[in-house]
mmCIF file of C-alpha atoms in Angstrom:
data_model
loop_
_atom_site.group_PDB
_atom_site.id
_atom_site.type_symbol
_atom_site.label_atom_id
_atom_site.label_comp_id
_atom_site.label_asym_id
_atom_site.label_seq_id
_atom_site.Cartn_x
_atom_site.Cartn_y
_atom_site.Cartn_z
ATOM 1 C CA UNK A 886 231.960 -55.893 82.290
ATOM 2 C CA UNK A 887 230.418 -57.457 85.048
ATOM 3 C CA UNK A 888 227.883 -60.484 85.614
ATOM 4 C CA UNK A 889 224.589 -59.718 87.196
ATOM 5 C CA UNK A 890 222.980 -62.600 89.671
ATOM 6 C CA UNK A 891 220.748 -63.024 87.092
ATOM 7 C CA UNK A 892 222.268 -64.618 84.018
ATOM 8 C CA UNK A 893 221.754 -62.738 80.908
ATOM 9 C CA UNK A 894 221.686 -59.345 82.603
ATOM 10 C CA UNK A 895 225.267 -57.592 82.696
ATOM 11 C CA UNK A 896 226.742 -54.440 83.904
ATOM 12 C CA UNK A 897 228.656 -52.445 81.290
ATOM 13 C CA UNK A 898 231.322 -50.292 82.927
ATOM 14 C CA UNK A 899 232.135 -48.158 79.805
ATOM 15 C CA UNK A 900 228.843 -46.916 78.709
ATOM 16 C CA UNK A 901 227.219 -47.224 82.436
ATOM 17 C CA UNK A 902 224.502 -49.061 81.082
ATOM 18 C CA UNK A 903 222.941 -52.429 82.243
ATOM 19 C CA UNK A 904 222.306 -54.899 79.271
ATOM 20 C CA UNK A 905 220.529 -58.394 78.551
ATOM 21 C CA UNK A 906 220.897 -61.218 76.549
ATOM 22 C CA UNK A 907 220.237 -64.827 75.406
ATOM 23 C CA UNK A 908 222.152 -67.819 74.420
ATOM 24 C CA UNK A 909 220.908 -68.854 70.661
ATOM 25 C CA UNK A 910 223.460 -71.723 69.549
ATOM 26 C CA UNK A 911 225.590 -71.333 72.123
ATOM 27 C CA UNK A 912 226.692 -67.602 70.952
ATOM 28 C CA UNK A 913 225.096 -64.898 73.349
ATOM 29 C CA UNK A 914 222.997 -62.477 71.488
ATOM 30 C CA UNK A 915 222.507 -58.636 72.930
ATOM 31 C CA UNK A 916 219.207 -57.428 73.147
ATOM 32 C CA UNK A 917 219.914 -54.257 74.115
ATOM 33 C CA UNK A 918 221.183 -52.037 77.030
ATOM 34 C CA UNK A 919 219.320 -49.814 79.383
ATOM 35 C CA UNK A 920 219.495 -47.164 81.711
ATOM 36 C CA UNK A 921 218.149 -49.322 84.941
ATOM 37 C CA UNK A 922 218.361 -52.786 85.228
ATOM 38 C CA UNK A 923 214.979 -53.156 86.023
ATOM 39 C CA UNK A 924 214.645 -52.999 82.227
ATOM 40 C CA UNK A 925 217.289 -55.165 81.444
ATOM 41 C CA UNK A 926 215.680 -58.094 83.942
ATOM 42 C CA UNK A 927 212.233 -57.400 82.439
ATOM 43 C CA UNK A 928 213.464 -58.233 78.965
ATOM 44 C CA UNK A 929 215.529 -60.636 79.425
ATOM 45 C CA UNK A 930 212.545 -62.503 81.525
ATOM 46 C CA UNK A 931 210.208 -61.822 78.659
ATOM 47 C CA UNK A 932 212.552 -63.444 75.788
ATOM 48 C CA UNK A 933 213.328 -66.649 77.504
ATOM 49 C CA UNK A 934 209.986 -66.512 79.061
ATOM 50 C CA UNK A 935 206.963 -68.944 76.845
ATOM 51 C CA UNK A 936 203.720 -66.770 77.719
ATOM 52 C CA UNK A 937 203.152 -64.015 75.141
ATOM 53 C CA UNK A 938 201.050 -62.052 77.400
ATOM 54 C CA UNK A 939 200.725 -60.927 81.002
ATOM 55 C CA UNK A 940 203.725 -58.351 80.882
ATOM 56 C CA UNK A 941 202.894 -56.893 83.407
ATOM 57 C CA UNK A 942 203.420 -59.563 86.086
ATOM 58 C CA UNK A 943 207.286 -59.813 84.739
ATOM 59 C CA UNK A 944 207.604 -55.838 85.385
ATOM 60 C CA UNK A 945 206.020 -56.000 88.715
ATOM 61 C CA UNK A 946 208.045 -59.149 89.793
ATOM 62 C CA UNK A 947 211.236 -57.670 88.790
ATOM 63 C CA UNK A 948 210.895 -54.540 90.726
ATOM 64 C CA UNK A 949 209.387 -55.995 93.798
ATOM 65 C CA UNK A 950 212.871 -58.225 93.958
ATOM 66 C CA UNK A 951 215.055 -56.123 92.529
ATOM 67 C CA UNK A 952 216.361 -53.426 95.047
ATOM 68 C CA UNK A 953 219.059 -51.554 93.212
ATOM 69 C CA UNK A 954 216.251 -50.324 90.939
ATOM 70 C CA UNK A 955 215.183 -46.905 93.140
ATOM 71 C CA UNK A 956 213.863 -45.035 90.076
ATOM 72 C CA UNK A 957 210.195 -45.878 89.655
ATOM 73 C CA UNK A 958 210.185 -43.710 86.782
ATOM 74 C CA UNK A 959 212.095 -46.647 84.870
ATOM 75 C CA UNK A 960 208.883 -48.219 85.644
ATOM 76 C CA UNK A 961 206.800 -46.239 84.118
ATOM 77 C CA UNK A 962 208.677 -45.501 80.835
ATOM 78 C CA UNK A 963 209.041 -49.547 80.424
ATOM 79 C CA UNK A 964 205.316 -50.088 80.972
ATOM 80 C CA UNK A 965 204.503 -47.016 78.611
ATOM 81 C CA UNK A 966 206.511 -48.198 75.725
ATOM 82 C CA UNK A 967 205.550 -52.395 76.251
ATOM 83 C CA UNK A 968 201.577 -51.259 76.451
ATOM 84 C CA UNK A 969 202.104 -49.142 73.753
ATOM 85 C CA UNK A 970 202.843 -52.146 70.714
ATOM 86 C CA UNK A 971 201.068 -55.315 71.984
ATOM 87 C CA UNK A 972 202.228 -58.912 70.627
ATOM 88 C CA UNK A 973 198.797 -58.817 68.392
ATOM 89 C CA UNK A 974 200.113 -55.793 66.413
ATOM 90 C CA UNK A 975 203.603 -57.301 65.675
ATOM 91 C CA UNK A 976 202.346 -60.586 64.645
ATOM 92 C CA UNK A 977 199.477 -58.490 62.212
ATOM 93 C CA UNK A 978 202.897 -56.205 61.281
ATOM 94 C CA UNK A 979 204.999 -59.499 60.118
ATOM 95 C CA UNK A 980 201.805 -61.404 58.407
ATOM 96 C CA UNK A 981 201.247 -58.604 56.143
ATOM 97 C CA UNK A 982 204.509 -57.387 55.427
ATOM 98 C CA UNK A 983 206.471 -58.678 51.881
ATOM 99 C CA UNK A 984 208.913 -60.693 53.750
ATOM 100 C CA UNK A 985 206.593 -62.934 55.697
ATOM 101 C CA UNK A 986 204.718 -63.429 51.972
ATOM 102 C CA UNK A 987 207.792 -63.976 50.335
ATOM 103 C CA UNK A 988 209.660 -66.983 52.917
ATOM 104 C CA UNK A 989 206.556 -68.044 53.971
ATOM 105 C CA UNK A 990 204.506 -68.411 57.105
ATOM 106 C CA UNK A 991 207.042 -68.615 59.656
ATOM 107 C CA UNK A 992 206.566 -69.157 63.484
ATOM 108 C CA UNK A 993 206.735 -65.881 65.474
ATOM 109 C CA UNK A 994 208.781 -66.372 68.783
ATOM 110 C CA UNK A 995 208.930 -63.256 71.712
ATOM 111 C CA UNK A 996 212.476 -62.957 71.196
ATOM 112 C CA UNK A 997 211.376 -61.814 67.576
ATOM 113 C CA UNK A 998 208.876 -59.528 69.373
ATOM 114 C CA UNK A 999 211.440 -58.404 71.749
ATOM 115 C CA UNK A 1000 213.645 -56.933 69.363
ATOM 116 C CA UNK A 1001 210.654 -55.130 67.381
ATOM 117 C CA UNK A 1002 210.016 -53.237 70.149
ATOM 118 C CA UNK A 1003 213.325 -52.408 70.945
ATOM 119 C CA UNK A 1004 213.770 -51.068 67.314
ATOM 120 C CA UNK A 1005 210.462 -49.232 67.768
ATOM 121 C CA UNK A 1006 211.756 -47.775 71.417
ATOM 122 C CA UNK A 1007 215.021 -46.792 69.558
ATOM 123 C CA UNK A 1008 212.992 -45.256 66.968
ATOM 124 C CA UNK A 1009 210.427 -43.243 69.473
ATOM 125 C CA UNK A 1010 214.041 -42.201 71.219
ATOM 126 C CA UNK A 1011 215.695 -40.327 68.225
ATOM 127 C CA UNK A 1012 212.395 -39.026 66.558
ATOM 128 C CA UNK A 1013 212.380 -37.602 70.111
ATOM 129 C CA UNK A 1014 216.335 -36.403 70.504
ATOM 130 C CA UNK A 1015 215.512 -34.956 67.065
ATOM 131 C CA UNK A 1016 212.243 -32.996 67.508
ATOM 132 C CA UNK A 1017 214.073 -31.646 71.119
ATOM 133 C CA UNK A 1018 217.008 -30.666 69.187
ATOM 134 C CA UNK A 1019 214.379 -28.732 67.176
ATOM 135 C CA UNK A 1020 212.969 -26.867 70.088
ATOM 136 C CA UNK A 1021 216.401 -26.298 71.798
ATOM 137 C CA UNK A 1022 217.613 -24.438 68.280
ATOM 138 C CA UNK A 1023 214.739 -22.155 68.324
ATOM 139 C CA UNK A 1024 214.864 -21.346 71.369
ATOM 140 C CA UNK A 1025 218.645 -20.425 70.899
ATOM 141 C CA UNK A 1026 217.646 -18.667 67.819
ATOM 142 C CA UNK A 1027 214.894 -16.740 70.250
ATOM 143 C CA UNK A 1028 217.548 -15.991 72.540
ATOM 144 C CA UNK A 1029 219.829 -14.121 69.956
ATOM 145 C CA UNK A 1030 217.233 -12.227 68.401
ATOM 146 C CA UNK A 1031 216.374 -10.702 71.693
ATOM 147 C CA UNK A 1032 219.844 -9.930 72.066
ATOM 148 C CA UNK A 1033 220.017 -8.573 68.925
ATOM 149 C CA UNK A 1034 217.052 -6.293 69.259
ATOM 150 C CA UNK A 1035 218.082 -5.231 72.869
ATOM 151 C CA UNK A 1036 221.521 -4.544 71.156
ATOM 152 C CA UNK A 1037 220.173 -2.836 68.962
ATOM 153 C CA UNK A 1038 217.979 -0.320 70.993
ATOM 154 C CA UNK A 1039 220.391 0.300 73.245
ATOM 155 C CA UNK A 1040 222.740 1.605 70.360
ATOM 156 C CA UNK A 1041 219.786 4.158 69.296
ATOM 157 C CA UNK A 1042 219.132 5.193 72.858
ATOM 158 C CA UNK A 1043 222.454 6.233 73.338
ATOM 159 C CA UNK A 1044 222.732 7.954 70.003
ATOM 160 C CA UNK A 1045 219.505 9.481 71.070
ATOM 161 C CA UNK A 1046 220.898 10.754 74.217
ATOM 162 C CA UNK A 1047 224.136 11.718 72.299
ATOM 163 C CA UNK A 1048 222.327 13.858 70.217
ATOM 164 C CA UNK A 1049 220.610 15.082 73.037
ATOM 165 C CA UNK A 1050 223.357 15.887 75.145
ATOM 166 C CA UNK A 1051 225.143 17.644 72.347
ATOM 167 C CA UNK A 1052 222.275 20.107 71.628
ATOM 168 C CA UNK A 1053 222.359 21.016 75.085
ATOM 169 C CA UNK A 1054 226.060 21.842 75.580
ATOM 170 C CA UNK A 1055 225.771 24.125 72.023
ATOM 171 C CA UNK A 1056 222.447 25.415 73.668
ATOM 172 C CA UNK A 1057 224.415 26.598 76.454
ATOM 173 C CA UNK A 1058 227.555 27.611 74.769
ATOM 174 C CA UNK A 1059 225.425 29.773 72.620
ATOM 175 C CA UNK A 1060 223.602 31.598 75.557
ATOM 176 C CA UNK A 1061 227.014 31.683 77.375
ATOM 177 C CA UNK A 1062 228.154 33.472 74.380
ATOM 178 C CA UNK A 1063 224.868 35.552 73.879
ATOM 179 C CA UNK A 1064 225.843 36.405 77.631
ATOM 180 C CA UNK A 1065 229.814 37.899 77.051
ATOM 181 C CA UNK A 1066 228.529 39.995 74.291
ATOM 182 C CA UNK A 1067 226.214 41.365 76.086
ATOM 183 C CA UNK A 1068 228.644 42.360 78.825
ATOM 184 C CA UNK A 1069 231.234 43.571 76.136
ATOM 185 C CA UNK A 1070 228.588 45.962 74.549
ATOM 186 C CA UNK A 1071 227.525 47.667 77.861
ATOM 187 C CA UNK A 1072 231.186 47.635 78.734
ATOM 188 C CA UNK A 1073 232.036 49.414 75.402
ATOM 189 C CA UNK A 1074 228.713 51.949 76.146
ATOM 190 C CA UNK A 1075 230.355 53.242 79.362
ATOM 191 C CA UNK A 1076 233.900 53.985 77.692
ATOM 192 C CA UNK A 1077 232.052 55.932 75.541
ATOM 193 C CA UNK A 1078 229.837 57.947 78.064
ATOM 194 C CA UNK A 1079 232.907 60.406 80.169
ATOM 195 C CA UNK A 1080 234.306 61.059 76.893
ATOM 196 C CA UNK A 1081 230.797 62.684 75.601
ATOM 197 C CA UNK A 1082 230.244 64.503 79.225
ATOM 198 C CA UNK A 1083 233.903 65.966 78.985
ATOM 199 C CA UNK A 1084 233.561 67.065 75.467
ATOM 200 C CA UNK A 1085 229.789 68.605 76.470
ATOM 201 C CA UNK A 1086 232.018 70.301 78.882
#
């Protein structure tokens, strides 16, 4: 593993993945790794940063400096997912949830918001794996039943033609047979003609 320039933002050989962190008593705390580190900067920025708004700027910042990021897409995902909970909602989440009631009115800090929405991006990513997983086994099951039904009428057209073939060689074998019978009677019919003239005789 490898330091970024920025601290808090690492390079993780094994799983290819940029991550970020802070320093909370002196022990570095994870938040999380990411596919560009574009992402990783952003969050990073936005736990040790003390606004609780203006997101954007941090996004747009990062990406102007940060030229190893190429994919703009990272971008876009990022801003999707950030827009999509605001601070407001968390902080309306936590007041009315058991646990806030229970300890107390506690003070909400963006690291605490940080890791909400990387739960809820974790979340959104396996309710998506699972629902594509969902797709991708119907389609396989698609797949095999129009194998199976092109199986299977390619087994009756071949019986059909089978059947059809066979009719013809008996229809044949039968008129070929028809045929030598024939010849053998009028064969027969002029053996049996001298012997009447010479008799006549």
């Amino acid at each position: 593993m490898s330091s970024d320039s920025i601290g808090g933002v690492k390079w993780l050989e094994k799983t290819k993945r940029w991550s970020a962190s802070i320093t909370m008593g002196g022990n570095d705390l994870i938040l999380g790794s990411f596919e560009s580190r574009c992402e990783a900067v952003a969050v990073h920025q936005m736990a040790n940063s003390p606004r609780t708004h203006d997101y954007a700027s941090l996004f747009s910042d990062c990406l102007r400096n940060d030229h190893e990021c190429s994919n703009n897409n990272a971008k876009i995902s990022v801003d999707a997912d950030l827009y999509a909970v605001t601070i407001q909602d968390v902080v309306t989440s936590m007041k009315m949830s058991k646990a806030w009631n229970a300890f107390g009115k506690k003070r909400f800090s963006l690291h605490e918001w940080t890791m909400q929405t990387i739960r809820h991006n974790t979340y959104l990513k396996a309710v998506k794996d699972g629902l594509q997983k969902i797709e991708d086994m119907k389609s396989q099951e698609h797949q095999n039943q129009s194998k199976c039904e092109k199986s299977k009428d390619l087994v009756t057209s071949n019986v059909r033609n089978n059947e059809e073939q066979s009719l013809f060689e008996y229809t044949n074998l039968k008129e070929q047979s028809k045929s030598v019978d024939s010849k053998k009677e009028r064969t027969k019919r002029k053996q049996r003609d001298p012997k009447k003239i010479v008799l006549n005789r």
